[in-house]
Short mmCIF file of C-alpha atoms in Angstrom, two decimals:
data_model
loop_
_atom_site.label_atom_id
_atom_site.label_comp_id
_atom_site.label_asym_id
_atom_site.label_seq_id
_atom_site.Cartn_x
_atom_site.Cartn_y
_atom_site.Cartn_z
CA MET B 333 172.73 133.77 67.61
CA SER B 334 169.93 132.86 69.17
CA ARG B 335 168.62 131.87 72.98
CA ILE B 336 166.40 128.38 73.07
CA LEU B 337 165.45 126.96 76.56
CA VAL B 338 165.24 122.94 76.75
CA ILE B 339 162.70 121.90 79.05
CA GLU B 340 162.98 118.16 78.90
CA ASP B 341 162.28 115.39 81.95
CA GLU B 342 164.30 112.87 80.19
CA PRO B 343 168.27 113.55 80.73
CA ILE B 344 169.08 111.90 77.48
CA ILE B 345 166.62 113.28 75.65
CA ARG B 346 167.75 116.59 77.40
CA THR B 347 171.40 115.93 75.94
CA GLU B 348 170.77 115.22 72.88
CA LEU B 349 168.47 117.81 72.19
CA ARG B 350 171.30 120.34 73.47
CA ARG B 351 174.38 119.08 71.48
CA LEU B 352 172.63 119.74 68.22
CA LEU B 353 171.16 122.97 68.85
CA VAL B 354 174.96 124.08 69.91
CA ARG B 355 176.03 122.48 67.31
CA ALA B 356 173.39 124.70 65.13
CA GLY B 357 175.26 127.71 66.86
CA HIS B 358 172.70 128.45 69.24
CA ASP B 359 172.98 129.36 73.14
CA VAL B 360 170.70 126.83 74.68
CA SER B 361 169.68 125.91 78.61
CA GLU B 362 167.93 123.44 80.36
CA ALA B 363 165.11 122.26 82.58
CA GLY B 364 163.60 119.28 83.63
CA ALA B 365 160.26 120.37 84.75
CA VAL B 366 158.28 124.23 83.81
CA GLN B 367 158.43 124.60 87.85
CA GLU B 368 162.16 124.07 87.59
CA ALA B 369 162.41 126.41 84.03
CA ALA B 370 160.38 129.32 86.11
CA SER B 371 162.41 129.32 88.79
CA ASP B 372 165.93 129.38 87.41
CA TYR B 373 165.52 131.45 84.76
CA ALA B 374 164.05 134.88 83.41
CA LEU B 375 161.48 133.17 80.75
CA ASP B 376 161.19 135.76 78.69
CA SER B 377 164.67 136.28 78.12
CA PHE B 378 164.42 133.33 75.62
CA ASP B 379 163.93 133.53 72.05
CA LEU B 380 162.44 130.01 71.82
CA VAL B 381 161.07 127.59 74.36
CA MET B 382 160.98 123.74 73.53
CA SER B 383 158.67 121.88 76.06
CA ASP B 384 157.57 118.42 76.38
CA LEU B 385 154.33 118.18 76.72
CA ARG B 386 154.27 115.44 79.28
CA LEU B 387 156.28 116.61 82.53
CA PRO B 388 156.79 115.95 86.16
CA GLY B 389 153.95 118.49 87.88
CA ALA B 390 152.61 120.90 85.67
CA PRO B 391 152.49 120.20 81.76
CA GLY B 392 154.54 122.10 79.30
CA THR B 393 151.86 123.68 77.92
CA ASP B 394 151.94 125.82 81.21
CA VAL B 395 155.38 127.62 80.21
CA ILE B 396 153.85 129.55 77.20
CA ALA B 397 151.41 131.47 80.42
CA LEU B 398 154.67 132.30 81.65
CA CYS B 399 156.91 133.55 78.60
CA PRO B 400 154.47 136.13 76.61
CA GLY B 401 155.95 136.82 73.49
CA VAL B 402 158.37 134.11 73.63
CA PRO B 403 157.33 131.51 70.78
CA VAL B 404 156.81 127.87 72.41
CA LEU B 405 157.40 124.66 70.13
CA ILE B 406 156.00 121.46 72.28
CA MET B 407 157.05 118.24 72.04
CA THR B 408 155.71 115.08 72.77
CA SER B 409 155.76 111.67 72.46
CA TYR B 410 151.50 110.39 72.10
CA ALA B 411 151.29 112.57 69.14
CA THR B 412 147.12 112.80 68.15
CA VAL B 413 145.35 115.37 66.50
CA LYS B 414 143.48 116.44 69.32
CA SER B 415 146.55 116.86 71.68
CA ALA B 416 148.21 119.13 69.06
CA VAL B 417 144.87 121.18 68.72
CA ASP B 418 145.15 121.99 72.45
CA ALA B 419 148.68 122.67 72.32
CA MET B 420 147.83 125.31 69.41
CA LYS B 421 144.62 126.89 70.96
CA LEU B 422 146.72 127.68 74.10
CA GLY B 423 149.48 129.51 72.24
CA ALA B 424 151.60 126.81 71.08
CA VAL B 425 153.66 127.94 67.73
CA ASP B 426 154.15 124.78 66.63
CA TYR B 427 154.08 120.84 67.53
CA ILE B 428 156.65 118.38 67.01
CA ALA B 429 155.71 114.26 67.68
CA LYS B 430 158.99 112.48 69.18
CA PRO B 431 161.03 110.31 67.64
CA PHE B 432 161.90 113.49 65.31
CA ASP B 433 164.65 113.57 62.74
CA HIS B 434 167.12 116.16 63.19
CA ASP B 435 167.24 117.82 60.24
CA GLU B 436 163.32 118.49 60.38
CA LEU B 437 163.73 119.22 63.89
CA LEU B 438 166.63 121.97 63.14
CA LEU B 439 164.47 123.78 59.76
CA GLN B 440 161.40 123.72 62.43
CA VAL B 441 163.27 125.53 65.21
CA GLU B 442 165.15 127.68 62.22
CA ARG B 443 161.40 129.04 61.02
CA VAL B 444 160.13 129.32 64.07
CA LEU B 445 162.92 131.88 65.18
CA ARG B 446 162.42 133.69 62.00
CA GLU B 447 159.37 134.24 62.03
CA GLY B 448 160.01 135.28 65.98
CA LYS B 449 162.47 137.80 64.38
CA LEU B 450 159.68 139.17 62.00
CA THR B 451 157.26 139.78 64.82
CA ARG B 452 159.90 141.30 66.81
CA GLN B 453 160.70 143.97 63.58
CA ASN B 454 157.44 144.49 63.69
CA ALA B 455 157.11 145.39 66.51
CA ALA B 456 160.24 147.62 66.67
CA LEU B 457 159.18 149.63 63.34
CA LYS B 458 155.41 150.25 64.77
CA ARG B 459 157.45 151.96 67.82
CA GLU B 460 159.26 154.11 65.14
CA VAL B 461 156.33 155.37 63.79
CA GLU B 462 154.57 155.79 67.07
CA GLN B 463 157.96 158.39 68.31
CA ALA B 464 158.08 161.63 67.51
CA TYR B 465 160.56 161.90 65.49
CA PRO B 466 161.31 159.27 62.50
CA VAL B 467 164.83 157.96 61.39
CA SER B 468 164.23 160.08 58.18
CA GLY B 469 163.67 163.07 60.38
CA MET B 470 167.05 163.86 60.40
CA VAL B 471 166.95 167.04 57.96
CA GLY B 472 169.10 169.29 56.94
CA SER B 473 171.88 169.83 54.53
CA SER B 474 174.11 172.50 56.28
CA PRO B 475 177.94 171.04 56.50
CA ALA B 476 177.58 170.37 59.92
CA MET B 477 174.91 168.13 59.33
CA ARG B 478 176.43 166.18 56.38
CA ASP B 479 179.99 165.22 58.58
CA VAL B 480 177.10 163.71 60.77
CA PHE B 481 174.92 161.65 58.28
CA GLU B 482 178.90 160.53 56.75
CA ARG B 483 179.46 159.28 60.53
CA ILE B 484 176.52 157.26 60.68
CA ARG B 485 176.34 155.61 57.16
CA LYS B 486 180.50 154.89 58.01
CA VAL B 487 180.01 153.83 61.57
CA ALA B 488 176.23 152.16 61.48
CA PRO B 489 177.80 148.63 59.81
CA SER B 490 180.47 148.05 62.70
CA PRO B 491 179.80 146.39 65.93
CA ALA B 492 181.77 149.81 67.55
CA THR B 493 180.25 151.50 70.25
CA VAL B 494 179.37 154.80 69.87
CA LEU B 495 179.48 158.01 71.99
CA VAL B 496 176.89 160.95 70.66
CA LEU B 497 177.35 164.05 71.96
CA GLY B 498 175.58 167.57 71.94
CA GLU B 499 173.41 170.06 73.40
CA SER B 500 170.10 169.09 74.63
CA GLY B 501 167.01 168.90 71.93
CA THR B 502 169.68 168.28 69.04
CA GLY B 503 168.39 164.61 68.36
CA LYS B 504 171.08 162.76 69.63
CA GLU B 505 168.09 159.66 70.39
CA LEU B 506 167.73 160.10 66.43
CA VAL B 507 171.39 159.39 65.83
CA ALA B 508 171.11 155.87 67.64
CA ARG B 509 167.62 155.24 65.91
CA ALA B 510 169.65 155.81 62.96
CA LEU B 511 172.96 154.38 63.54
CA HIS B 512 170.54 150.90 64.42
CA ALA B 513 168.76 151.39 60.93
CA GLN B 514 170.94 150.99 59.46
CA SER B 515 172.93 148.82 60.90
CA PRO B 516 172.93 144.69 60.20
CA ARG B 517 171.03 144.39 63.82
CA ALA B 518 167.92 146.33 62.44
CA ASP B 519 165.55 142.97 62.70
CA GLY B 520 166.55 143.16 66.23
CA PRO B 521 165.36 145.32 69.50
CA LEU B 522 166.26 148.54 70.20
CA VAL B 523 166.00 149.85 73.77
CA SER B 524 166.38 153.05 75.07
CA VAL B 525 166.99 154.32 78.30
CA ASN B 526 167.28 157.65 80.10
CA CYS B 527 170.33 157.00 82.79
CA ALA B 528 168.77 160.48 84.26
CA ALA B 529 165.17 159.12 84.74
CA ILE B 530 165.65 156.24 86.73
CA PRO B 531 165.89 156.45 90.55
CA GLU B 532 169.32 155.59 91.59
CA GLY B 533 168.35 152.67 93.87
CA LEU B 534 166.04 150.90 90.74
CA LEU B 535 168.78 151.79 88.08
CA GLU B 536 171.31 148.54 88.41
CA SER B 537 168.04 146.48 88.47
CA GLU B 538 166.60 147.85 85.22
CA LEU B 539 169.61 147.69 83.50
CA PHE B 540 171.16 144.69 84.27
CA GLY B 541 168.26 142.81 85.72
CA HIS B 542 167.56 141.12 89.05
CA GLU B 543 167.44 136.99 90.54
CA LYS B 544 164.22 136.58 92.55
CA GLY B 545 164.90 137.61 96.44
CA ALA B 546 167.82 139.57 95.26
CA PHE B 547 165.97 142.44 97.57
CA THR B 548 162.94 143.12 99.09
CA GLY B 549 160.00 142.86 96.54
CA ALA B 550 161.73 141.02 94.03
CA LEU B 551 159.55 138.15 94.03
CA THR B 552 160.18 136.79 90.44
CA ALA B 553 163.61 136.97 88.33
CA HIS B 554 163.68 139.82 85.95
CA ALA B 555 165.44 140.15 82.62
CA GLY B 556 167.23 144.14 82.53
CA LEU B 557 166.94 146.48 79.98
CA VAL B 558 170.48 144.56 78.83
CA GLU B 559 169.45 141.29 78.32
CA ALA B 560 166.22 142.38 76.56
CA SER B 561 168.71 144.61 73.77
CA HIS B 562 170.05 141.01 72.72
CA GLY B 563 170.42 140.98 69.50
CA GLY B 564 170.07 144.33 68.55
CA THR B 565 171.23 148.01 69.70
CA LEU B 566 171.11 149.67 73.83
CA PHE B 567 170.66 153.11 73.62
CA LEU B 568 171.54 154.64 76.98
CA ASP B 569 170.68 158.40 76.92
CA GLU B 570 172.21 161.00 79.64
CA VAL B 571 175.08 158.34 80.82
CA GLY B 572 177.22 160.60 82.29
CA GLU B 573 174.24 160.55 85.34
CA LEU B 574 175.24 156.31 85.77
CA PRO B 575 176.13 156.30 89.62
CA ALA B 576 179.50 154.38 89.88
CA ALA B 577 178.18 150.60 90.82
CA ALA B 578 176.21 151.12 87.23
CA GLN B 579 179.69 152.22 85.45
CA ALA B 580 181.41 149.40 87.03
CA ARG B 581 178.54 146.87 85.47
CA LEU B 582 178.19 148.40 82.43
CA LEU B 583 182.34 148.98 82.04
CA ARG B 584 182.32 144.49 82.89
CA MET B 585 179.42 144.05 80.05
CA LEU B 586 181.92 146.15 77.54
CA GLN B 587 184.65 144.17 78.10
CA ASP B 588 183.75 141.12 78.32
CA GLY B 589 179.99 140.75 76.50
CA GLU B 590 178.87 139.29 80.27
CA VAL B 591 176.10 140.84 82.21
CA ARG B 592 175.41 139.66 86.13
CA ARG B 593 172.12 140.15 87.07
CA VAL B 594 172.03 141.80 90.74
CA GLY B 595 171.38 138.79 93.44
CA SER B 596 173.61 136.35 91.02
CA THR B 597 176.93 134.91 90.92
CA ARG B 598 176.36 133.54 87.31
CA PRO B 599 177.35 135.55 84.10
CA ARG B 600 174.92 135.38 81.47
CA LYS B 601 176.40 136.28 77.70
CA VAL B 602 174.56 139.17 75.86
CA ASP B 603 175.07 140.18 71.89
CA VAL B 604 174.89 143.84 72.43
CA ARG B 605 175.93 147.13 70.95
CA ILE B 606 176.00 150.15 72.77
CA VAL B 607 175.29 153.76 71.72
CA ALA B 608 175.54 156.19 74.48
CA ALA B 609 174.47 159.73 74.47
CA THR B 610 175.58 162.94 76.80
CA HIS B 611 175.18 166.84 77.15
CA ARG B 612 177.59 166.64 79.81
CA ASP B 613 181.28 167.51 79.96
CA LEU B 614 182.56 164.32 80.25
CA PRO B 615 186.22 164.90 80.45
CA ARG B 616 185.83 167.41 82.74
CA ARG B 617 183.40 164.44 84.83
CA VAL B 618 186.40 162.71 84.79
CA GLN B 619 189.08 164.54 86.23
CA GLU B 620 186.37 165.46 88.97
CA GLY B 621 186.40 162.01 89.83
CA VAL B 622 182.32 161.24 89.23
CA PHE B 623 182.85 159.94 85.94
CA ARG B 624 185.34 156.80 85.47
CA GLN B 625 187.66 156.95 82.81
CA ASP B 626 187.98 153.41 81.41
CA LEU B 627 184.26 153.30 80.82
CA TYR B 628 185.22 156.64 78.98
CA PHE B 629 187.40 155.28 76.57
CA ARG B 630 185.25 152.10 76.16
CA LEU B 631 182.32 154.35 74.87
CA ARG B 632 184.03 156.74 73.04
CA VAL B 633 185.45 154.37 70.36
CA VAL B 634 183.63 156.61 68.23
CA GLU B 635 181.91 160.11 68.53
CA ILE B 636 179.50 161.80 66.79
CA ARG B 637 178.86 165.11 67.70
CA THR B 638 175.22 166.40 66.79
CA PRO B 639 175.84 170.15 66.31
CA PRO B 640 173.50 172.87 67.63
CA LEU B 641 170.42 174.33 65.83
CA ARG B 642 172.08 178.22 66.08
CA GLU B 643 175.05 176.95 63.92
CA ARG B 644 172.82 175.37 61.35
CA GLY B 645 171.74 178.36 59.81
CA GLU B 646 171.19 177.20 55.99
CA ASP B 647 168.96 173.69 57.73
CA LEU B 648 166.47 176.67 59.33
CA PRO B 649 164.07 177.25 56.68
CA VAL B 650 163.52 173.62 55.41
CA LEU B 651 163.50 172.31 58.63
CA ALA B 652 160.74 174.57 60.13
CA LYS B 653 158.93 173.49 56.93
CA TYR B 654 159.04 170.04 58.00
CA LEU B 655 158.24 170.43 61.47
CA LEU B 656 155.42 172.81 60.74
CA GLU B 657 153.76 170.13 58.30
CA LYS B 658 154.31 167.27 60.58
CA ALA B 659 152.74 169.57 63.90
CA CYS B 660 149.72 170.09 61.10
CA ARG B 661 149.41 166.16 60.75
CA LYS B 662 149.57 165.57 64.30
CA LEU B 663 147.08 168.28 65.13
CA GLY B 664 144.95 167.52 62.69
CA ARG B 665 144.76 170.99 60.75
CA ALA B 666 144.87 171.95 57.56
CA PRO B 667 148.40 172.71 55.80
CA ALA B 668 149.99 175.88 57.32
CA THR B 669 152.96 178.56 55.97
CA LEU B 670 155.41 180.27 57.58
CA SER B 671 155.14 184.13 56.42
CA PRO B 672 158.14 186.31 55.36
CA GLU B 673 158.15 187.53 58.85
CA ALA B 674 157.91 184.40 61.03
CA LEU B 675 160.68 183.02 58.57
CA LEU B 676 163.17 185.82 59.41
CA ALA B 677 161.76 185.72 63.03
CA LEU B 678 163.20 182.21 63.18
CA THR B 679 166.51 182.59 61.62
CA VAL B 680 167.56 184.91 63.99
CA HIS B 681 166.59 183.51 67.43
CA PRO B 682 169.20 181.96 69.11
CA TRP B 683 167.35 178.69 69.92
CA PRO B 684 168.88 177.54 73.01
CA GLY B 685 166.57 174.82 73.17
CA ASN B 686 167.70 173.36 69.62
CA VAL B 687 165.40 171.16 67.13
CA ARG B 688 163.36 170.86 70.23
CA GLU B 689 162.17 174.02 70.90
CA LEU B 690 161.82 174.81 67.47
CA GLU B 691 159.33 172.19 66.93
CA ASN B 692 157.60 173.42 70.46
CA ALA B 693 157.45 176.96 68.48
CA LEU B 694 155.76 175.42 65.64
CA GLU B 695 153.41 173.17 67.21
CA ARG B 696 152.20 175.95 69.58
CA ALA B 697 151.85 178.61 66.34
CA VAL B 698 149.70 175.70 65.05
CA ILE B 699 147.26 175.62 67.84
CA LEU B 700 147.23 179.07 68.20
CA ALA B 701 146.59 180.29 64.94
CA ASP B 702 143.39 181.25 63.04
CA SER B 703 144.87 181.26 59.51
CA PRO B 704 146.76 178.75 57.49
CA VAL B 705 149.91 180.95 57.12
CA ILE B 706 151.77 181.41 60.91
CA THR B 707 152.77 184.77 61.86
CA PRO B 708 155.50 185.60 64.01
CA ASP B 709 153.30 186.67 67.34
CA LEU B 710 152.13 183.54 67.03
CA LEU B 711 155.99 181.61 67.70
CA ALA B 712 156.08 183.33 71.29
CA LEU B 713 159.89 183.00 71.25
CA GLU B 714 161.68 183.64 74.20
CA LEU B 715 163.32 186.95 74.42
CA PRO B 716 167.63 186.92 75.08
CA GLY B 717 166.35 188.16 78.56
CA GLY B 718 164.20 185.42 79.16
CA GLU B 719 160.75 187.43 78.74
CA ALA B 720 158.71 185.29 76.91
CA ARG B 721 157.05 187.44 73.40
CA PRO B 722 153.65 186.20 74.37
CA PRO B 723 151.08 185.52 71.55
CA THR B 724 148.73 188.09 70.65
CA THR B 725 145.11 188.31 68.98
CA ASP B 726 145.86 191.66 67.44
CA ALA B 727 147.76 191.45 63.49
CA PRO B 728 151.00 192.76 62.99
CA ALA B 729 151.09 195.73 60.70
CA PRO B 730 150.81 195.25 57.22
CA VAL B 731 154.05 194.38 55.36
CA GLU B 732 154.38 196.22 52.05
CA PRO B 733 154.05 193.65 49.06
CA GLU B 734 157.67 194.74 47.53
CA ALA B 735 159.25 193.70 50.76
CA GLU B 736 157.18 190.65 50.94
CA GLU B 737 157.90 189.16 47.58
CA ALA B 738 161.52 190.38 47.65
CA GLY B 739 163.44 187.34 45.92
CA GLY B 740 166.92 185.57 47.39
CA SER B 741 167.61 184.83 50.62
CA MET B 742 166.50 185.71 54.50
CA GLU B 743 169.41 187.77 55.12
CA GLU B 744 168.65 189.82 51.60
CA TYR B 745 165.54 190.36 52.65
CA PHE B 746 165.99 191.66 55.88
CA ARG B 747 168.51 194.31 54.25
CA ARG B 748 166.21 194.81 51.84
CA PHE B 749 163.17 196.01 54.24
CA VAL B 750 165.48 197.41 56.88
CA LEU B 751 166.94 199.62 54.36
CA GLU B 752 163.84 200.46 52.92
CA HIS B 753 161.57 201.18 56.59
CA GLN B 754 164.59 202.49 58.68
CA GLU B 755 164.30 206.26 57.42
CA HIS B 756 160.60 206.13 59.14
CA MET B 757 160.56 203.81 61.99
CA GLY B 758 162.04 203.62 65.26
CA GLU B 759 164.30 200.52 65.82
CA THR B 760 161.61 199.23 68.04
CA GLU B 761 158.96 199.60 65.69
CA LEU B 762 161.48 197.98 62.91
CA ALA B 763 162.41 194.66 65.34
CA LYS B 764 158.26 194.56 66.26
CA ARG B 765 157.46 194.37 62.05
CA LEU B 766 160.32 191.83 61.59
CA GLY B 767 158.68 189.41 64.76
CA ILE B 768 162.15 190.17 66.83
CA SER B 769 164.25 191.64 69.54
CA ARG B 770 165.82 195.25 69.64
CA LYS B 771 169.44 193.11 70.55
CA ALA B 772 168.62 190.91 67.92
CA LEU B 773 167.69 193.47 65.49
CA TRP B 774 171.41 195.06 66.24
CA GLU B 775 173.09 191.64 66.20
CA LYS B 776 171.53 191.13 62.75
CA ARG B 777 172.64 194.67 61.51
CA GLN B 778 176.06 194.58 63.14
CA LYS B 779 176.76 190.68 61.28
CA LEU B 780 174.74 192.50 57.78
CA GLY B 781 177.17 196.06 57.67
CA LEU B 782 173.97 197.76 58.37
CA PRO B 783 174.43 201.08 61.01
CA ARG B 784 171.53 202.65 62.39
CA THR B 785 170.81 206.14 61.08
CA ARG B 786 167.72 206.73 63.39
CA ALA B 787 167.79 206.87 67.09
#
């Protein structure tokens, strides 16, 4: 359902147009002049504005500058080539002469709306490309990731509200983007908002909009992010940080499909799919009285949990390769590869910052590298005690060819390297050669059943 504003000073024509467009399935608002329309509505919230050319006060073409990005269709009884050309030069998408044929008008309206949707879709695709992660950036074949992919496949076609749970850096926004891209709303907008990044005093206005004069500084009416998501998806990241007042408004929107701007008594219908995400323990916050229980149940119609990187061991080599290639493209560097020692260091690192930490480590390594081979020292991974292993310019001691060429998994490589070198190396030197901490070496020994033979 598209939102259309009709600006026409003749009540009979305005009423006729409204009935015609409503029967065609559109949500129609109306005004008798440009000034009235600008005062009563947030013009940028409409999908189409239809305006008569000759109106009391400002001409209809003046509305074009007041709603950038919204197509404006000009109507007039005084159809001349010059007036049509002038309207198009000012930015009108089309021009129609009165009296008009109903079927012809509806066809013209549908064409303009369709072209508008394509324009928004192209803009959305452009934003997608500019994002650090494309939707296809979810890489992995571990059981945990296969479960995530299956959930997305099942849920995306439905209008159900989704709650994405997981630690910071696990790719919750990627899940939201995939849900949107695979849904019937893919040609609509995807609006992302970090609820923790907006000051509490501005959050309600940003999300739900405000009317002119609603508070000091509200010089014009403003459509919020919920209205901007009409026909698409609204991704609420860190939803657990919403203050109580915003929680109440969000609950009302989820229940009734309506939004009421700050300072307004008139609700507005919105068609928005909500995807919310948090790293917080929401049930605990409900028990603490910080988060509304009714809102929690409304949000968790479907839950999707993004697994931490430490639970995706088998995904790490292919994910690291993907992110390394991406870092090289981003920085304009020649393709690089990970040395076996570097890959082993990545494998045994606990990754408290998850995929985001891995991406940062690989990007840093590409920046510092003087050769196409990434070594452990370039990764500068943080040690378990919180101390960062600084990058060095000294090359690590060479690894024996037979160990470097060992086939099989990284665990097999670790096993062979330790067994071949533990007789003439201490634990500190072994850990250094592997690019890991002594604690990580000990933990890996325990896991693989390789007891220490030297102090």
